[in-house]
Amino acid sequence: MSHETHRRGWLKALGASAGGLLLGACDKITENPESLAVLRSAEGLTRRAQRLVVNRKALAREYPAADISPDFKPNGTIHPQDADYLALAANGFADFRLVVDGLVERPLSLTLGDLRGAPGRTQITRHDCVEGWSSIGKWTGARLGPLLDRAGLKPNARYIVFHCADTLDPNAPPGGGKYYESIDLIDAYHPQTILAYAMNDRPLAIPHGAPVRLRVERQLGYKQAKYVMRLEAVEDFTHIAQGRGGFWEDRGYEWYAGI
Ligand SMILES: Nc1nc2c(c(=O)[nH]1)N[C@H]1C(S)=C(S)[C@@H](COP(=O)(O)O)O[C@H]1N2
Ligand SMILES: [Mo]
């Protein structure tokens, strides 16, 4: 067994213990404080182990076209009902603007044409959801790193927050029900981190996050923000929603979801 295979097997075993606890997690786990505590510690173990042994700049595995899933599962929000989103969709997203602001020198407001014209990448990768399913898809999008360079991060910027159009929890306290996510600058500048506007050679469909979604390939499914409207560069995210850096993080998931 090669060193690489051995390492992967070991990581897989670590991951499996966390993954097993997470089956069906997206809606159930937060109801049970006990499983939440276990989840936190198991995920924490995986995270610390990975930080020690995995190069965060390594590429996620890419697959041949023959492996693309014919039935990539849409999950979470699949048809946002928020009025501003519905208005954009009704117009084929012609009025869509991706805002890049926060701790940047030059705030941006980008059309889909701007994104298509930006330095891009196409990749066929596997999406792993904590609910216990995986699908392989082909993604095309603008690389996040060059976009951030265009905006010019201020020296105190440490994270990029992705503000999404969809309300996933209508019962959350005001300001807390919208989906959002955040990543650090290592993931933001990773070469496979893209703002995807196409999936399997077609414009991104609404169930998968139209018009633009994040692909951050070294992370689990819940980090892959769909319906991205705004990128905010921040020093920390404690002032946003419940302060843990993401919709599911606010409900108990680990912020670092590296795979
Ligand atoms: N805006 C938004 N992004 C989201 C979600 C969501 O509900 N809303 N769900 C997350 C979860 S848990 C998963 S597994 C993936 C699903 O992406 P897909 O619908 O393309 O399969 O999107 C992630 N990003
Ligand atoms: Mo997920």
Coordinates of C-alpha atoms and ligand atoms in Angstrom, one line a residue:
M1 CA 0.0 0.0 0.0
S2 CA 1.4 3.4 -1.0
H3 CA 1.9 6.0 1.7
E4 CA -0.8 8.1 0.0
T5 CA -3.3 5.3 0.0
H6 CA -2.5 4.5 3.6
R7 CA -3.0 8.2 4.6
R8 CA -6.3 8.4 2.7
G9 CA -7.6 5.2 4.3
W10 CA -6.8 6.5 7.8
L11 CA -8.5 9.8 7.1
K12 CA -11.5 8.0 5.7
A13 CA -11.8 6.0 8.9
L14 CA -11.7 9.2 10.9
G15 CA -14.2 10.8 8.6
A16 CA -16.5 7.8 8.7
S17 CA -17.1 8.1 12.5
A18 CA -18.2 11.7 12.0
G19 CA -20.1 10.9 8.8
G20 CA -22.1 8.1 10.5
L21 CA -23.3 10.5 13.1
L22 CA -24.3 12.9 10.4
L23 CA -26.7 10.7 8.5
G24 CA -29.9 12.6 8.1
A25 CA -28.3 15.4 10.0
C26 CA -29.4 18.4 7.9
D27 CA -32.8 18.6 9.7
K28 CA -32.6 16.3 12.7
I29 CA -29.3 16.8 14.5
T30 CA -30.1 20.3 15.9
E31 CA -33.1 18.9 17.8
N32 CA -30.9 16.7 19.9
P33 CA -28.4 18.5 22.1
E34 CA -26.6 15.2 23.0
S35 CA -25.9 14.2 19.5
L36 CA -24.9 17.8 18.8
A37 CA -22.1 17.6 21.4
V38 CA -20.9 14.3 20.0
L39 CA -21.0 15.8 16.5
R40 CA -19.0 18.7 17.6
S41 CA -16.2 16.6 19.1
A42 CA -16.1 14.1 16.3
E43 CA -15.9 16.8 13.7
G44 CA -13.4 18.6 15.8
L45 CA -11.2 15.5 15.9
T46 CA -11.4 15.1 12.1
R47 CA -10.5 18.8 11.7
R48 CA -7.5 18.7 13.9
A49 CA -6.2 15.5 12.4
Q50 CA -6.6 17.0 8.9
R51 CA -4.9 20.2 9.8
L52 CA -1.9 18.1 10.9
V53 CA -1.6 16.0 7.8
V54 CA -3.3 17.5 4.9
N55 CA -1.9 20.3 2.7
R56 CA -4.7 22.7 2.4
K57 CA -3.5 23.8 -1.0
A58 CA -3.7 20.3 -2.4
L59 CA -6.3 19.9 -5.2
A60 CA -9.5 18.0 -4.7
R61 CA -9.7 14.9 -6.9
E62 CA -11.1 15.5 -10.4
Y63 CA -13.0 12.9 -12.4
P64 CA -13.5 11.9 -16.0
A65 CA -16.6 13.0 -17.8
A66 CA -17.9 9.4 -17.8
D67 CA -18.3 9.7 -14.0
I68 CA -20.7 12.7 -14.0
S69 CA -23.8 11.8 -12.0
P70 CA -26.9 11.8 -14.3
D71 CA -29.0 12.7 -11.3
F72 CA -27.0 15.1 -9.1
K73 CA -29.3 15.6 -6.1
P74 CA -30.5 19.2 -5.4
N75 CA -30.6 19.8 -1.7
G76 CA -31.6 22.4 0.9
T77 CA -33.3 25.3 -0.8
I78 CA -34.2 24.3 -4.3
H79 CA -36.7 27.0 -5.2
P80 CA -36.1 30.3 -3.3
Q81 CA -39.4 32.1 -2.6
D82 CA -37.8 35.4 -1.6
A83 CA -39.4 38.3 -3.6
D84 CA -36.1 39.9 -4.8
Y85 CA -34.9 36.5 -6.0
L86 CA -38.1 35.7 -7.8
A87 CA -37.9 39.1 -9.6
L88 CA -34.4 38.4 -10.8
A89 CA -35.4 34.9 -12.0
A90 CA -38.4 36.2 -13.8
N91 CA -36.1 38.3 -15.9
G92 CA -33.6 35.5 -16.6
F93 CA -31.2 37.0 -14.2
A94 CA -30.4 39.9 -16.6
D95 CA -30.4 42.3 -13.7
F96 CA -28.3 40.2 -11.4
R97 CA -25.3 41.9 -9.9
L98 CA -22.8 40.1 -7.7
V99 CA -21.6 42.6 -5.1
V100 CA -18.1 42.3 -3.6
D101 CA -17.7 44.6 -0.7
G102 CA -16.6 44.8 3.0
L103 CA -12.9 45.1 3.6
V104 CA -11.9 45.8 0.0
E105 CA -10.2 48.7 -1.7
R106 CA -12.6 48.7 -4.7
P107 CA -16.1 47.4 -4.2
L108 CA -17.4 45.5 -7.3
S109 CA -20.8 45.0 -8.8
L110 CA -20.5 42.3 -11.4
T111 CA -22.9 41.1 -14.1
L112 CA -23.0 37.5 -15.3
G113 CA -21.2 38.7 -18.4
D114 CA -18.4 40.1 -16.2
L115 CA -18.1 36.7 -14.4
R116 CA -18.1 34.8 -17.7
G117 CA -15.3 37.0 -18.9
A118 CA -13.2 36.7 -15.7
P119 CA -10.4 34.2 -15.3
G120 CA -12.2 30.9 -15.0
R121 CA -12.0 27.1 -14.5
T122 CA -13.9 24.0 -15.3
Q123 CA -13.7 21.0 -13.0
I124 CA -15.4 17.7 -12.5
T125 CA -15.6 17.0 -8.8
R126 CA -17.5 15.0 -6.1
H127 CA -19.9 16.8 -3.8
D128 CA -20.2 15.2 -0.4
C129 CA -23.3 16.1 1.7
V130 CA -23.2 15.4 5.5
E131 CA -26.6 13.7 5.0
G132 CA -24.6 10.8 3.5
W133 CA -24.9 11.1 -0.3
S134 CA -22.4 12.2 -2.9
S135 CA -22.8 13.3 -6.6
I136 CA -20.3 14.1 -9.3
G137 CA -20.8 17.2 -11.4
K138 CA -18.9 19.4 -13.8
W139 CA -18.6 23.0 -12.8
T140 CA -17.6 26.1 -14.7
G141 CA -17.0 29.4 -13.1
A142 CA -14.9 32.5 -12.3
R143 CA -12.0 31.8 -10.0
L144 CA -12.5 33.6 -6.7
G145 CA -8.9 34.5 -6.1
P146 CA -8.5 36.8 -9.2
L147 CA -11.8 38.5 -8.4
L148 CA -10.7 39.3 -4.9
D149 CA -7.4 40.7 -6.3
R150 CA -9.5 42.9 -8.6
A151 CA -11.4 44.2 -5.5
G152 CA -8.2 44.5 -3.5
L153 CA -8.5 42.9 0.0
K154 CA -7.6 45.2 2.8
P155 CA -4.8 43.9 5.1
N156 CA -7.3 43.0 7.9
A157 CA -9.6 40.9 5.7
R158 CA -9.5 37.3 6.9
Y159 CA -12.7 35.6 5.7
I160 CA -15.0 35.9 2.8
V161 CA -18.7 35.7 3.7
F162 CA -21.2 34.5 1.0
H163 CA -24.6 36.1 1.4
C164 CA -27.3 34.1 -0.3
A165 CA -30.8 35.1 -1.7
D166 CA -32.8 32.2 0.0
T167 CA -34.5 32.1 3.4
L168 CA -34.0 28.5 4.6
D169 CA -35.4 29.0 8.1
P170 CA -38.5 31.3 8.0
N171 CA -38.9 30.9 11.8
A172 CA -35.4 32.3 12.7
P173 CA -35.2 35.6 14.5
P174 CA -35.0 38.6 12.2
G175 CA -31.8 38.5 10.1
G176 CA -31.1 34.9 10.9
G177 CA -33.1 32.9 8.4
K178 CA -31.1 33.5 5.2
Y179 CA -28.5 31.1 4.1
Y180 CA -24.9 32.3 4.3
E181 CA -21.5 30.8 4.5
S182 CA -17.9 31.8 5.0
I183 CA -14.4 30.5 4.1
D184 CA -10.9 31.6 5.0
L185 CA -8.4 33.1 2.5
I186 CA -6.6 29.8 2.0
D187 CA -9.8 28.3 0.6
A188 CA -10.7 31.6 -1.1
Y189 CA -7.5 31.5 -3.1
H190 CA -7.5 27.8 -3.7
P191 CA -7.3 27.2 -7.5
Q192 CA -10.5 25.1 -7.5
T193 CA -12.6 27.7 -5.6
I194 CA -14.9 29.2 -8.2
L195 CA -18.1 31.1 -8.5
A196 CA -19.9 28.6 -10.8
Y197 CA -22.4 29.8 -13.3
A198 CA -22.6 26.6 -15.3
M199 CA -23.1 23.0 -14.3
N200 CA -22.6 20.1 -16.8
D201 CA -22.1 22.6 -19.6
R202 CA -25.4 24.3 -19.1
P203 CA -26.3 27.5 -17.3
L204 CA -26.7 26.7 -13.6
A205 CA -30.3 25.7 -12.9
I206 CA -32.3 27.2 -10.1
P207 CA -32.4 24.0 -7.9
H208 CA -28.5 24.0 -7.9
G209 CA -28.1 27.7 -7.1
A210 CA -28.7 29.9 -10.2
P211 CA -27.4 32.2 -11.3
V212 CA -24.1 31.7 -9.3
R213 CA -23.0 29.4 -6.6
L214 CA -19.8 28.7 -4.8
R215 CA -17.7 25.6 -5.4
V216 CA -15.0 25.2 -2.7
E217 CA -14.0 21.7 -3.5
R218 CA -12.0 20.8 -0.3
Q219 CA -15.1 21.3 1.8
L220 CA -18.4 19.5 2.5
G221 CA -21.7 20.2 0.8
Y222 CA -23.1 22.8 3.2
K223 CA -20.1 25.2 2.4
Q224 CA -21.1 25.2 -1.3
A225 CA -23.3 28.3 -1.0
K226 CA -26.0 28.6 -3.7
Y227 CA -27.9 31.8 -4.9
V228 CA -24.8 33.9 -4.0
M229 CA -25.7 37.6 -4.1
R230 CA -22.9 39.3 -2.2
L231 CA -19.4 38.5 -1.1
E232 CA -18.3 40.4 2.0
A233 CA -14.6 40.5 3.1
V234 CA -14.5 40.5 6.9
E235 CA -12.1 40.3 9.8
D236 CA -14.4 38.1 11.7
F237 CA -18.0 37.0 11.4
T238 CA -19.3 37.3 14.9
H239 CA -21.7 40.2 13.9
I240 CA -23.5 38.2 11.2
A241 CA -26.6 36.2 12.1
Q242 CA -25.8 34.0 15.2
G243 CA -22.1 34.7 14.7
R244 CA -20.7 31.2 13.8
G245 CA -20.0 31.9 10.2
G246 CA -22.8 30.0 8.4
F247 CA -26.4 29.1 8.4
W248 CA -25.7 25.5 9.5
E249 CA -22.8 26.5 11.7
D250 CA -25.3 28.7 13.6
R251 CA -27.3 25.4 14.1
G252 CA -24.3 23.3 15.4
Y253 CA -22.2 22.3 12.4
E254 CA -18.5 22.8 12.4
W255 CA -17.3 25.9 10.6
Y256 CA -14.3 24.0 9.2
A257 CA -15.8 21.3 7.0
G258 CA -12.6 20.2 5.2
I259 CA -12.5 16.9 3.2
Ligands
LIG1 N1 -28.2 29.2 -0.5 C1 -28.1 27.9 -0.1 N2 -26.9 27.2 -0.3 C2 -26.8 25.9 0.0 C3 -27.9 25.2 0.7 C4 -29.1 25.9 0.9 O1 -30.1 25.4 1.4 N3 -29.1 27.3 0.5 N4 -27.7 23.9 1.0 C5 -26.3 23.4 1.2 C6 -26.2 21.9 1.3 S1 -26.5 21.2 2.8 C7 -25.8 21.2 0.2 S2 -25.6 19.5 0.3 C8 -25.6 21.8 -1.1 C9 -26.5 21.2 -2.2 O2 -26.2 21.6 -3.5 P1 -27.1 21.1 -4.7 O3 -28.5 21.5 -4.5 O4 -26.5 21.6 -5.9 O5 -27.0 19.6 -4.6 O6 -25.9 23.2 -1.2 C10 -25.5 23.9 0.0 N5 -25.7 25.3 -0.2
MO2 MO -25.6 19.1 2.6

